[in-house]
Tab-separated table of C-alpha atoms in Angstrom:
chain	number	residue	atom	x	y	z
A	20	MET	CA	-13.004	13.647	-65.890
A	21	LYS	CA	-12.474	10.988	-63.321
A	22	ARG	CA	-8.584	11.382	-63.791
A	23	ARG	CA	-8.967	14.878	-62.684
A	24	ASN	CA	-11.492	14.311	-60.051
A	25	MET	CA	-8.753	11.611	-58.490
A	26	LEU	CA	-6.117	14.155	-58.747
A	27	THR	CA	-8.177	17.127	-57.003
A	28	SER	CA	-8.874	14.923	-54.429
A	29	LEU	CA	-5.230	13.406	-53.635
A	30	LEU	CA	-4.251	17.182	-53.941
A	31	LEU	CA	-7.062	18.141	-51.036
A	32	LEU	CA	-5.690	14.682	-49.145
A	33	ILE	CA	-2.157	16.202	-49.224
A	34	PHE	CA	-2.891	19.596	-47.792
A	35	THR	CA	-5.181	18.298	-44.946
A	36	LEU	CA	-2.428	15.964	-44.100
A	37	SER	CA	-0.300	18.708	-43.643
A	38	ALA	CA	-3.044	20.935	-41.875
A	39	LEU	CA	-3.193	17.954	-39.631
A	40	GLY	CA	0.479	17.557	-39.224
A	41	LEU	CA	0.571	21.102	-38.162
A	42	ASP	CA	-2.296	21.232	-35.806
A	43	PHE	CA	-0.763	17.778	-33.935
A	44	SER	CA	2.872	19.664	-33.426
A	45	SER	CA	1.474	22.626	-32.326
A	46	ALA	CA	-0.789	21.263	-29.347
A	47	THR	CA	1.763	20.668	-26.737
A	48	PRO	CA	2.896	23.699	-24.749
A	49	ARG	CA	6.859	23.727	-23.428
A	50	LYS	CA	5.926	22.846	-20.075
A	51	VAL	CA	3.698	19.783	-20.978
A	52	LEU	CA	6.901	18.500	-22.939
A	53	LEU	CA	9.428	19.587	-20.203
A	54	ALA	CA	7.417	17.229	-17.692
A	55	ASP	CA	7.712	14.628	-20.295
A	56	PHE	CA	11.474	14.721	-20.064
A	57	CYS	CA	11.561	14.127	-16.349
A	58	ALA	CA	8.836	11.608	-16.011
A	59	GLN	CA	11.343	9.609	-18.686
A	60	ASN	CA	13.702	9.673	-16.051
A	61	GLN	CA	12.559	7.780	-12.840
A	62	THR	CA	13.648	4.321	-12.507
A	63	PRO	CA	12.067	1.338	-10.731
A	64	THR	CA	14.083	2.183	-7.413
A	65	GLY	CA	12.203	5.345	-7.443
A	66	GLY	CA	15.254	7.901	-7.877
A	67	PHE	CA	15.831	9.658	-10.920
A	68	THR	CA	18.694	9.976	-13.629
A	69	ASP	CA	20.021	13.011	-14.912
A	70	THR	CA	19.395	11.920	-18.742
A	71	ILE	CA	16.956	9.989	-20.526
A	72	ASN	CA	18.421	6.170	-20.563
A	73	GLY	CA	20.958	7.654	-17.715
A	74	THR	CA	22.742	4.921	-15.936
A	75	ALA	CA	22.489	3.747	-12.219
A	76	GLU	CA	25.566	6.050	-11.532
A	77	GLU	CA	23.947	9.330	-12.810
A	78	ILE	CA	21.132	8.764	-9.801
A	79	THR	CA	21.976	10.722	-6.571
A	80	GLU	CA	19.683	13.031	-4.420
A	81	PHE	CA	20.315	16.196	-6.336
A	82	THR	CA	19.511	14.873	-9.840
A	83	THR	CA	16.232	12.905	-7.862
A	84	TYR	CA	15.527	16.573	-6.526
A	85	SER	CA	15.886	18.459	-9.738
A	86	ASN	CA	13.526	16.011	-11.175
A	87	VAL	CA	10.926	16.112	-8.701
A	88	TYR	CA	11.187	20.069	-8.525
A	89	VAL	CA	10.658	20.321	-11.831
A	90	LEU	CA	7.725	18.438	-12.396
A	91	SER	CA	6.413	20.179	-9.251
A	92	ILE	CA	6.068	23.147	-11.199
A	93	VAL	CA	5.212	21.907	-14.893
A	94	ASP	CA	3.121	18.860	-13.233
A	95	PRO	CA	1.819	19.798	-9.821
A	96	GLU	CA	-0.365	16.589	-9.743
A	97	PHE	CA	2.583	14.500	-10.746
A	98	GLU	CA	0.329	12.959	-13.811
A	99	LYS	CA	3.192	12.121	-15.578
A	100	ILE	CA	4.395	9.408	-13.293
A	101	SER	CA	3.816	6.154	-14.547
A	102	THR	CA	4.582	4.513	-10.918
A	103	ASP	CA	3.168	5.302	-7.455
A	104	LEU	CA	4.547	8.644	-6.219
A	105	SER	CA	5.154	6.895	-2.962
A	106	LEU	CA	8.265	5.015	-4.530
A	107	THR	CA	10.109	8.284	-4.822
A	108	LYS	CA	9.219	9.735	-1.652
A	109	ASN	CA	10.357	6.347	0.164
A	110	TRP	CA	13.542	6.781	-1.892
A	111	PHE	CA	13.950	10.258	-0.482
A	112	ALA	CA	12.895	8.916	3.004
A	113	ASP	CA	15.558	6.088	2.989
A	114	LYS	CA	18.259	8.974	1.970
A	115	VAL	CA	17.231	10.788	5.203
A	116	ASP	CA	17.712	8.081	7.298
A	117	LEU	CA	20.920	7.058	5.480
A	118	PHE	CA	22.233	10.847	6.717
A	119	ILE	CA	21.252	9.750	10.454
A	120	GLU	CA	22.568	6.355	10.302
A	121	GLY	CA	26.465	7.803	9.221
A	122	ASN	CA	26.449	9.464	6.071
A	123	ASN	CA	27.380	12.733	6.818
A	124	ARG	CA	26.621	14.945	3.927
A	125	ILE	CA	24.337	18.024	4.541
A	126	PRO	CA	23.441	19.133	1.407
A	127	GLU	CA	22.579	15.834	0.045
A	128	MET	CA	20.368	14.830	3.088
A	129	VAL	CA	18.380	18.270	2.455
A	130	TYR	CA	17.823	17.648	-0.809
A	131	ALA	CA	16.384	14.190	-0.037
A	132	PHE	CA	14.315	15.799	2.774
A	133	GLU	CA	12.545	18.802	0.778
A	134	GLY	CA	12.216	16.293	-2.153
A	135	ALA	CA	10.322	14.057	0.426
A	136	LEU	CA	7.934	16.969	0.875
A	137	LEU	CA	7.316	17.779	-2.445
A	138	THR	CA	6.151	13.965	-3.187
A	139	ASN	CA	3.709	14.611	-0.250
A	140	GLY	CA	5.820	13.450	2.346
A	141	SER	CA	5.288	14.805	6.033
A	142	ILE	CA	8.070	16.258	8.599
A	143	GLU	CA	6.823	13.536	11.393
A	144	ASP	CA	7.312	10.415	8.563
A	145	LEU	CA	11.300	11.867	7.790
A	146	SER	CA	13.000	11.504	10.746
A	147	ALA	CA	13.318	14.977	11.036
A	148	ASP	CA	14.289	14.727	15.015
A	149	GLY	CA	17.087	12.234	14.114
A	150	ALA	CA	18.298	14.470	11.162
A	151	PHE	CA	18.432	17.489	13.557
A	152	GLY	CA	20.072	16.170	16.347
A	153	LYS	CA	23.052	14.808	13.584
A	154	ILE	CA	23.206	18.597	12.059
A	155	LYS	CA	23.652	20.168	15.376
A	156	ASN	CA	26.902	17.686	15.851
A	157	PHE	CA	28.377	19.517	13.233
A	158	GLN	CA	28.168	22.902	14.267
A	159	SER	CA	31.472	24.706	15.490
A	160	SER	CA	31.588	25.611	18.829
A	161	THR	CA	33.860	28.340	17.894
A	162	ASP	CA	32.598	30.092	14.641
A	163	ASN	CA	29.364	28.718	14.800
A	164	GLY	CA	29.306	27.535	11.043
A	165	PHE	CA	28.764	23.946	10.013
A	166	ALA	CA	30.882	21.328	8.388
A	167	GLY	CA	29.649	17.852	7.140
A	168	GLY	CA	30.930	15.176	5.408
A	169	GLU	CA	34.674	15.232	5.254
A	170	SER	CA	35.391	18.959	6.047
A	171	ILE	CA	37.496	19.779	8.718
A	172	GLU	CA	36.419	23.854	9.011
A	173	SER	CA	33.119	24.978	8.773
A	174	ASN	CA	32.080	26.392	5.466
A	175	VAL	CA	29.212	28.409	3.621
A	176	ILE	CA	27.605	25.735	1.677
A	177	ASP	CA	27.378	23.020	4.847
A	178	THR	CA	25.942	26.177	6.867
A	179	ALA	CA	23.739	27.168	4.140
A	180	PHE	CA	21.758	23.913	3.610
A	181	ALA	CA	21.848	23.345	7.816
A	182	VAL	CA	20.184	26.880	7.829
A	183	LYS	CA	17.804	25.493	4.854
A	184	PHE	CA	16.842	22.488	7.051
A	185	PHE	CA	15.606	24.423	10.002
A	186	ASN	CA	13.618	26.514	7.638
A	187	LEU	CA	12.125	23.597	6.561
A	188	THR	CA	11.486	22.087	9.835
A	189	ASP	CA	10.832	25.297	11.634
A	190	THR	CA	13.168	24.232	14.275
A	191	MET	CA	15.686	27.525	14.297
A	192	SER	CA	14.149	28.827	17.605
A	193	ALA	CA	15.172	25.192	18.826
A	194	LEU	CA	18.876	25.465	18.727
A	195	PRO	CA	20.595	26.793	21.546
A	196	SER	CA	20.927	30.764	22.641
A	197	THR	CA	24.447	30.445	22.128
A	198	THR	CA	23.934	29.403	18.391
A	199	ASP	CA	21.400	31.250	17.191
A	200	ALA	CA	20.438	32.804	14.138
A	201	THR	CA	22.791	36.144	14.458
A	202	LYS	CA	25.867	34.197	15.063
A	203	ILE	CA	25.554	32.062	12.466
A	204	ALA	CA	24.651	35.063	10.163
A	205	ASN	CA	27.963	36.341	11.475
A	206	PHE	CA	29.742	33.418	10.463
A	207	LEU	CA	28.555	33.760	6.998
A	208	ILE	CA	29.478	37.322	7.118
A	209	SER	CA	32.963	36.508	7.980
A	210	CYS	CA	33.526	34.778	4.880
A	211	TYR	CA	32.742	37.632	2.574
A	212	ASP	CA	35.956	39.522	0.885
A	213	ALA	CA	35.577	42.643	0.162
A	214	SER	CA	38.662	42.816	-2.319
A	215	THR	CA	36.536	41.060	-4.678
A	216	GLY	CA	32.751	41.746	-4.087
A	217	ALA	CA	32.260	37.780	-3.454
A	218	PHE	CA	31.933	34.888	-0.677
A	219	LYS	CA	34.645	32.872	0.393
A	220	GLY	CA	33.781	28.750	0.896
A	221	SER	CA	35.365	29.484	4.179
A	222	PRO	CA	36.877	32.406	6.156
A	223	THR	CA	40.015	31.135	4.875
A	224	GLY	CA	38.982	29.681	1.406
A	225	PHE	CA	38.877	31.298	-1.956
A	226	GLU	CA	35.682	33.363	-3.805
A	227	SER	CA	33.144	31.773	-5.688
A	228	LEU	CA	30.057	32.848	-7.804
A	229	ILE	CA	28.414	29.393	-6.079
A	230	ASP	CA	29.441	29.984	-2.535
A	231	THR	CA	28.591	34.059	-2.715
A	232	TYR	CA	25.059	32.681	-3.809
A	233	PHE	CA	24.687	30.181	-1.309
A	234	ALA	CA	26.055	32.663	1.883
A	235	LEU	CA	23.197	35.581	0.512
A	236	ASP	CA	20.764	32.752	0.544
A	237	ALA	CA	20.869	31.909	4.169
A	238	LEU	CA	21.339	35.253	5.407
A	239	ASN	CA	17.978	35.643	2.878
A	240	ILE	CA	16.395	32.858	4.993
A	241	LEU	CA	18.059	33.701	8.706
A	242	GLY	CA	16.307	37.097	8.214
A	243	GLN	CA	19.857	39.185	8.317
A	244	MET	CA	20.142	40.740	4.830
A	245	ASP	CA	20.258	43.840	6.674
A	246	LEU	CA	24.125	42.651	7.854
A	247	VAL	CA	24.391	42.945	3.655
A	248	ASP	CA	25.282	47.059	3.494
A	249	GLU	CA	24.697	48.818	-0.108
A	250	THR	CA	28.774	49.164	-0.381
A	251	MET	CA	28.897	45.319	-0.487
A	252	LYS	CA	25.890	45.141	-2.255
A	253	THR	CA	27.697	47.123	-5.037
A	254	ALA	CA	30.143	45.217	-5.113
A	255	ILE	CA	28.901	42.008	-5.094
A	256	ALA	CA	26.696	42.823	-8.281
A	257	SER	CA	29.813	44.068	-9.983
A	258	TYR	CA	31.284	40.634	-9.066
A	259	VAL	CA	28.060	38.980	-10.818
A	260	GLU	CA	28.104	41.337	-13.819
A	261	ALA	CA	31.709	40.413	-15.091
A	262	ASN	CA	30.779	37.300	-15.507
A	263	TYR	CA	27.883	38.482	-18.135
A	264	ILE	CA	28.046	37.742	-21.780
A	265	SER	CA	27.116	41.287	-23.249
A	266	GLU	CA	28.979	40.949	-26.623
A	267	SER	CA	26.120	40.543	-29.027
A	268	ASP	CA	27.670	38.470	-32.004
A	269	ASN	CA	28.383	35.666	-29.356
A	270	LEU	CA	25.129	34.196	-30.205
A	271	ARG	CA	24.859	30.866	-28.146
A	272	HIS	CA	25.928	33.165	-25.363
A	273	TYR	CA	24.635	36.105	-25.572
A	274	GLY	CA	22.559	37.014	-22.650
A	275	GLY	CA	24.000	34.294	-20.254
A	276	TYR	CA	26.192	33.961	-17.349
A	277	SER	CA	29.417	32.345	-17.125
A	278	LEU	CA	31.116	30.895	-13.428
A	279	THR	CA	34.008	32.898	-14.030
A	280	THR	CA	35.822	35.579	-16.191
A	281	THR	CA	37.926	34.162	-17.982
A	282	ASN	CA	35.278	32.196	-19.473
A	283	VAL	CA	33.227	33.139	-22.519
A	284	GLN	CA	30.707	30.472	-22.517
A	285	SER	CA	27.165	30.922	-20.654
A	286	SER	CA	25.555	28.184	-18.876
A	287	LEU	CA	22.540	27.598	-16.570
A	288	MET	CA	23.916	26.724	-13.835
A	289	ALA	CA	26.104	29.908	-13.594
A	290	THR	CA	22.999	31.722	-14.999
A	291	PHE	CA	20.804	30.789	-11.926
A	292	TYR	CA	23.538	31.201	-9.691
A	293	SER	CA	23.789	34.834	-10.840
A	294	VAL	CA	20.406	36.166	-11.350
A	295	SER	CA	19.607	34.620	-7.888
A	296	ILE	CA	22.155	36.948	-6.334
A	297	LEU	CA	21.091	39.961	-7.918
A	298	ASP	CA	17.742	39.081	-6.907
A	299	LEU	CA	18.536	38.457	-3.363
A	300	ILE	CA	20.689	41.854	-3.486
A	301	GLY	CA	17.694	44.043	-5.204
A	302	SER	CA	19.444	44.538	-8.631
A	303	GLU	CA	18.565	44.788	-12.064
A	304	THR	CA	18.824	41.808	-14.499
A	305	HIS	CA	19.181	41.976	-18.436
A	306	PRO	CA	16.000	41.340	-20.284
A	307	GLU	CA	17.951	39.091	-22.305
A	308	THR	CA	18.872	36.541	-19.809
A	309	LEU	CA	15.191	35.337	-20.051
A	310	SER	CA	15.803	34.843	-23.700
A	311	TRP	CA	18.612	33.156	-23.463
A	312	VAL	CA	17.501	30.594	-20.873
A	313	LEU	CA	14.435	30.000	-23.015
A	314	ASP	CA	16.660	29.283	-25.946
A	315	ARG	CA	18.101	26.408	-24.091
A	316	GLN	CA	15.086	24.218	-24.095
A	317	ASN	CA	16.349	20.962	-26.361
A	318	PRO	CA	13.972	20.688	-29.287
A	319	LEU	CA	15.088	16.924	-29.402
A	320	ASP	CA	14.021	15.625	-25.943
A	321	TYR	CA	12.464	18.822	-24.466
A	322	GLY	CA	14.838	19.175	-21.562
A	323	PHE	CA	17.616	22.092	-21.014
A	324	SER	CA	20.484	21.364	-22.019
A	325	ASP	CA	24.115	23.786	-22.399
A	326	TYR	CA	25.922	25.020	-25.319
A	327	SER	CA	29.775	23.599	-25.906
A	328	ASP	CA	31.932	25.576	-28.674
A	329	GLN	CA	30.553	23.170	-31.225
A	330	SER	CA	27.137	21.746	-30.494
A	331	THR	CA	24.396	21.592	-27.877
A	332	LEU	CA	24.693	18.882	-24.641
A	333	PRO	CA	22.113	16.566	-23.820
A	334	SER	CA	19.479	17.381	-21.998
A	335	SER	CA	20.518	17.674	-18.309
A	336	ALA	CA	17.479	17.211	-14.886
A	337	LYS	CA	19.598	19.487	-13.291
A	338	LEU	CA	20.156	22.123	-15.865
A	339	SER	CA	16.586	22.015	-16.270
A	340	TYR	CA	16.315	22.500	-12.526
A	341	TYR	CA	18.605	25.368	-13.119
A	342	ALA	CA	16.443	26.821	-16.048
A	343	VAL	CA	12.959	26.516	-14.158
A	344	SER	CA	14.331	27.970	-11.001
A	345	THR	CA	15.787	31.192	-13.105
A	346	ILE	CA	12.629	31.727	-15.257
A	347	GLN	CA	10.543	31.505	-11.961
A	348	ILE	CA	12.628	34.786	-10.859
A	349	LEU	CA	12.645	36.607	-14.373
A	350	ASP	CA	9.051	36.240	-14.946
A	351	SER	CA	6.819	35.019	-12.199
A	352	GLU	CA	4.141	34.313	-14.563
A	353	ALA	CA	5.799	31.928	-16.924
A	354	PHE	CA	4.244	28.688	-15.359
A	355	SER	CA	0.888	29.638	-14.844
A	356	ASP	CA	-2.237	28.744	-16.714
A	357	SER	CA	-2.705	31.883	-18.986
A	358	ARG	CA	-2.386	30.863	-23.062
A	359	SER	CA	0.122	34.091	-22.827
A	360	ALA	CA	2.286	32.566	-20.293
A	361	VAL	CA	6.065	31.717	-21.913
A	362	MET	CA	6.078	28.000	-20.956
A	363	ASN	CA	2.888	27.703	-22.483
A	364	GLU	CA	4.059	28.463	-25.819
A	365	GLU	CA	3.817	25.951	-28.760
A	366	LYS	CA	7.138	26.721	-30.303
A	367	TRP	CA	9.467	23.820	-29.915
A	368	GLU	CA	6.669	21.101	-31.047
A	369	ILE	CA	6.311	23.228	-34.181
A	370	GLU	CA	9.860	23.241	-35.291
A	371	SER	CA	10.673	19.999	-34.179
A	372	ASN	CA	7.845	18.001	-35.993
A	373	GLY	CA	8.969	19.972	-39.106
A	374	TRP	CA	10.615	16.548	-40.532
A	375	VAL	CA	6.616	15.021	-40.132
A	376	ILE	CA	5.327	17.842	-42.096
A	377	ALA	CA	8.102	17.208	-44.882
A	378	ALA	CA	7.744	13.841	-44.689
A	379	ILE	CA	4.344	14.140	-45.547
A	380	TRP	CA	4.852	16.092	-48.313
A	381	ILE	CA	7.798	14.457	-49.738
A	382	GLY	CA	5.450	10.957	-49.337
A	383	SER	CA	2.477	12.807	-51.192
A	384	ILE	CA	4.720	14.148	-54.409
A	385	GLY	CA	5.992	10.745	-54.527
A	386	LEU	CA	2.708	9.306	-54.496
A	387	ILE	CA	1.576	12.107	-57.200
A	388	VAL	CA	4.513	11.059	-59.583
A	389	VAL	CA	3.493	7.445	-59.400
A	390	VAL	CA	-0.125	7.985	-59.811
A	391	GLY	CA	0.663	10.461	-63.079
A	392	ILE	CA	2.926	7.864	-64.612
A	393	LEU	CA	0.258	4.993	-64.477
A	394	VAL	CA	-2.159	7.589	-65.759
A	395	TYR	CA	0.858	8.744	-68.532
A	396	LYS	CA	0.889	4.749	-69.258
A	397	TYR	CA	-2.819	4.154	-69.253
A	398	LYS	CA	-2.921	6.732	-72.211
A	399	ASN	CA	-0.320	5.583	-73.977
A	400	ARG	CA	-0.974	1.687	-73.865
A	401	ILE	CA	-0.976	-0.186	-77.130
């Protein structure tokens, strides 16, 4: 009887441990796990790497901004950050000063500037006047576009980031009347290629999905989207949709977008730009796209990653930024506190802890076998 009670108790213990393992594994929502991923990327300098255990070479304005942006959505109080948040704010501020002192790369400065604002920096703390004066020097007196860094020709991306900076600092009105918002918008429109339905990087450049996004985003900020007529919108939507992966048997990529029509692999970056463009021109998106993006959350470290032909690539903060931004467009309630919000889903922790539960069962079965052998030997002892 004692042996029977012992075995019964042991079985009850096994079921209890399994239940506890399941309860533990289902305790953490997707967005909290994503916050853990980003928090692990912070370095003692205040900058962030793109990947967990990444090298110092990975730390850039964009990788740091990507981590901070994602954290501002999934962990608004930055509770996951183990160090003083001002360390990152000062890191960003130093990058703004570096731009003023001689680094002429407008996009990097704007990422740093916005990142500092996200980490509780103020415009007054960030040498905004100096940055404004520096950016104005990069505006062409001929076509009113901007060319920073080593560019010798006004281009869409530098112009778009200049416009974003003016919007962040509310300095658009401080521009001379000869280079106002309308003239900047006209430069952007001059980069549109009607034959492809996309924007080129410059009036003499080549069209791309990325330039199309930045041109439209800048026009939207400038309040000049009326320059994009219905014919243009239809052509732009067709250009974007040509990159949609619509083959349902292409399981790893179905629902996403690729950068070019010759590429049959979806990417989070291309999907972000595509969905953003469609949103800016008021065109419909595909319901399968949200599912595809959510499926890119990596069960190993909970960041987002792309698929290659053979495997899942390591999670990336930059790709996580693209994923989060895309999800925000496709589902405005995704990051809310509602239990039904998709980023409060507890799916990934359950799946990733299946090995823990399996280990409990295997260990418990092994224990039963050992006890059974001992009982057998005891009953049959000489």
